Amino acid sequence: MRLTLALVFFLFLATTIVVGQSAYPSYFKQNDFLLASPGAFKFGLYGYDNPALTSLLREPDFSLLWSDQNGKWSDFNRWGVFAAAPGIGFGLVHEKAGARYVTDYRVSLSMGNRTLSSGIAYAWSNGYTKLFNRSSLVTIGSLYRPTRFVSAGFIGTLSTQTGGSNEAAVDVAIRPFGSELLTLFGDYALQTGQALADGHWSTGGAFEILPGICLTGRYFDSKGFTVGIQLSLGRIGITSQVHYDAHRNHRYNTYGLRIGAFDRTLFTTRKSSYLNFNLLGPLKYQRFQFLDNGHSLIDLLDAVGAAKDDPSVAGIAINTSGMVGDKELLWEVREKLKDFKSTGKRVVIFIDQADMNKYHFASVADKIVMDPQGLIQLNGFAMGRTFLKGTLEKIGIGFDEWRFFKYKSANESLSRDKMSDADREQRQQLVDDNYKLAKTDICASRGFLSEQFDTMINSEVAYMPHDAVGKGLVDTLGRWETVEQVIKLLEGAPKRYVGASSLERFVRPTDHRWSEPPTIAVLYALGACAMDEGITARRLVNDVEFAVNNRNVKAIVLRVDSPGGDPMASDYIAEALRKVRGKKPIIVSQGAVAASGGYWLSMYADTIVAAPTTITGSIGVIGGWLYNKGIKETLGMSTDLVKTGDHADLGFGFTLPFVGLGLPDRNMNEAERSRMEYTIRSMYKDFVQRVATGRNRSEDHIASIAQGRVWSGYDGLANGLVDVLGGLEIAIDIAKKRAGIPSTDEINILQLPRPGFINFNQFIPKLVGLETKQQDPLMEHLLFRLRHNGQVMMVLPLEDIDFNRVY
């Protein structure tokens, strides 16, 4: 449809533009510096020819081109300067005839992507314009590349003067192999007053024999032809082209120099640099586009992957001072660094204060540099809870726990004064698996024996810098500046630092592939399962539908990091995914926790990927009832009511001062409680059935691993709750494979919700003169229970939820 509209536009320009007879330079005359038609090779003349082309640039670029048509090569009687940045271009062509000259200027703007782009340009001239028949012009251009094999460009040039020259041109190119190796092209231009048969055309090809070395040939309807060569040295390039007439006689040459943007090249300085990561700030899922000192997981993984593929990168240097991240996210980055090292490249990491999680992360390095005033604390892992039963009794708040499944321990902190045996059992298994992963990885990286590691954990706990060197925990002492010397010794020569933005993957020209790559949508379900907070199910279901209906999206990855919550919110998303199952691959990547309602989100996926220490499962339902048991009277408050209906007073009570939440006057009676038990058991049965359907397992099998029990990723793999151990990148790779995208092919990642522009909340405390304080976890716990008092929940123990966590 788009191609049809473009052809109609071209024919309109060719047949209906205002008649004019002036001799303004034609399309081919204006573009004689080109090695090929504008849309066929590189980026043309940066918008001077087709203004749509500048939308394809990634970096600013500059070219100087000249010819010896009117004299010797050094006379510069005809030359052009062309400069562009993404979306904007400027060019001028200066031509001299004897003592007279004219200079044509053109500025262009564009927008679009690799599939479809458009642009507009304005041109004017100065000098002896009458001799050269010049007038100002407006050029409209578009470029359509529906696949990696085909490109079509359209250019319409209209004079701003009555009777001025107008022209329409089209260029079409084909890549038989879908790459820059071979491009075949043809173009056609028609001026006002010409019959279609009288239009001018050319055809030819471009052959990139080696990266950055390209040969071109072009044949014109005048029977003349050109032969050219372009050589790229990375950010510098040179061009030469020979022009022949219809009798094969040499007419003139054109020459060119380019500087600025990176281009493919054979001449790469191999392993000359180290990628420099300063990880100060939080590691999280998404960061704001501006004024955010955090680091997104997907950007870090992409940068490490780009460094792995970049031949100029010898290693990665990481400063972990001030780094904040949970153990699961750190593990994912660690795994990517381990993959990076598999190519023989090195990793050097600087640490100052390190706990188990940060040291586990740092242990992947070939060399660890520790601050001479730093400290390493290797305490092991622990999970515990604070129990409020006695506190509630003392202040006069009653709590009735609705617990009917062995391991569903979410309310124990309100109903007990210590862990139940079932909760102790499942928590012990989780911390054992945390220890197992850290021990396995650290021993493999640092060469410790199993017993040696256990002794270090259990005997000394904290390690001062010199002790850490002596025990082999780190390799040397020094500040961040010392890392450069360590790299020099490690590599045998100094290496320069580079940022991620300069890596080849992020600066290479987009002309290696026509059309936008296929898209994988990554959706984030983060925080408690709720309609308008946490995962914001009301909004997230729209994101799911958008990804499903977007033709460019070939697969969906749902990243779940949620302890559960409201069953309705979980079901909103699960049902949306169930409906699309079979239409597009649905892969779930589980983060630190994807249990209870978080597992409900996951259960209809084609594949569930979890980290070894992900908390998953918890297939169960629970509820509870907080009520007045003397606090109202202690505070000197009283209530009264009238009612219609036997249970109308259920939930009626007083409002707690300073909290703003109500507390019911009474507990449920036997009939009311019996009804809640029926509700919970019915929801549990439905939960088990849904998981059995989603996981293609029997209900008996799911029931045997349910009862509200949480499992680590290790155990989830063994019992069938998850399919693959890995992180977000593994999930994306599986999505590519299921969508039929070759593993080596480029993809676009569409993140939903889209990253915010700026976090305005950071300015509010400063504007009003207040400091931001984190809410006390115990108070958050109690307030959460009061807000959801009496609701049946699919949620983990609230002690396992970090209410202040930065996602």
mmCIF file of C-alpha atoms in Angstrom, residues 57-61 84-86 235 260-262 501 506-508:
data_model
loop_
_atom_site.group_PDB
_atom_site.id
_atom_site.type_symbol
_atom_site.label_atom_id
_atom_site.label_comp_id
_atom_site.label_asym_id
_atom_site.label_seq_id
_atom_site.Cartn_x
_atom_site.Cartn_y
_atom_site.Cartn_z
ATOM 1 C CA LEU A 57 22.441 8.343 10.195
ATOM 2 C CA ARG A 58 23.629 7.446 13.692
ATOM 3 C CA GLU A 59 26.415 10.012 14.003
ATOM 4 C CA PRO A 60 27.407 13.333 12.409
ATOM 5 C CA ASP A 61 29.376 12.971 9.203
ATOM 6 C CA ALA A 84 24.742 15.837 8.269
ATOM 7 C CA ALA A 85 23.620 14.587 11.637
ATOM 8 C CA PRO A 86 20.660 12.289 12.352
ATOM 9 C CA ARG A 235 35.967 7.263 10.716
ATOM 10 C CA GLY A 260 33.161 11.744 11.151
ATOM 11 C CA ALA A 261 30.830 8.774 11.459
ATOM 12 C CA PHE A 262 32.122 5.237 11.864
ATOM 13 C CA SER A 501 28.360 4.538 23.225
ATOM 14 C CA PHE A 506 26.099 1.298 18.532
ATOM 15 C CA VAL A 507 27.880 3.415 15.900
ATOM 16 C CA ARG A 508 28.063 1.184 12.832
#
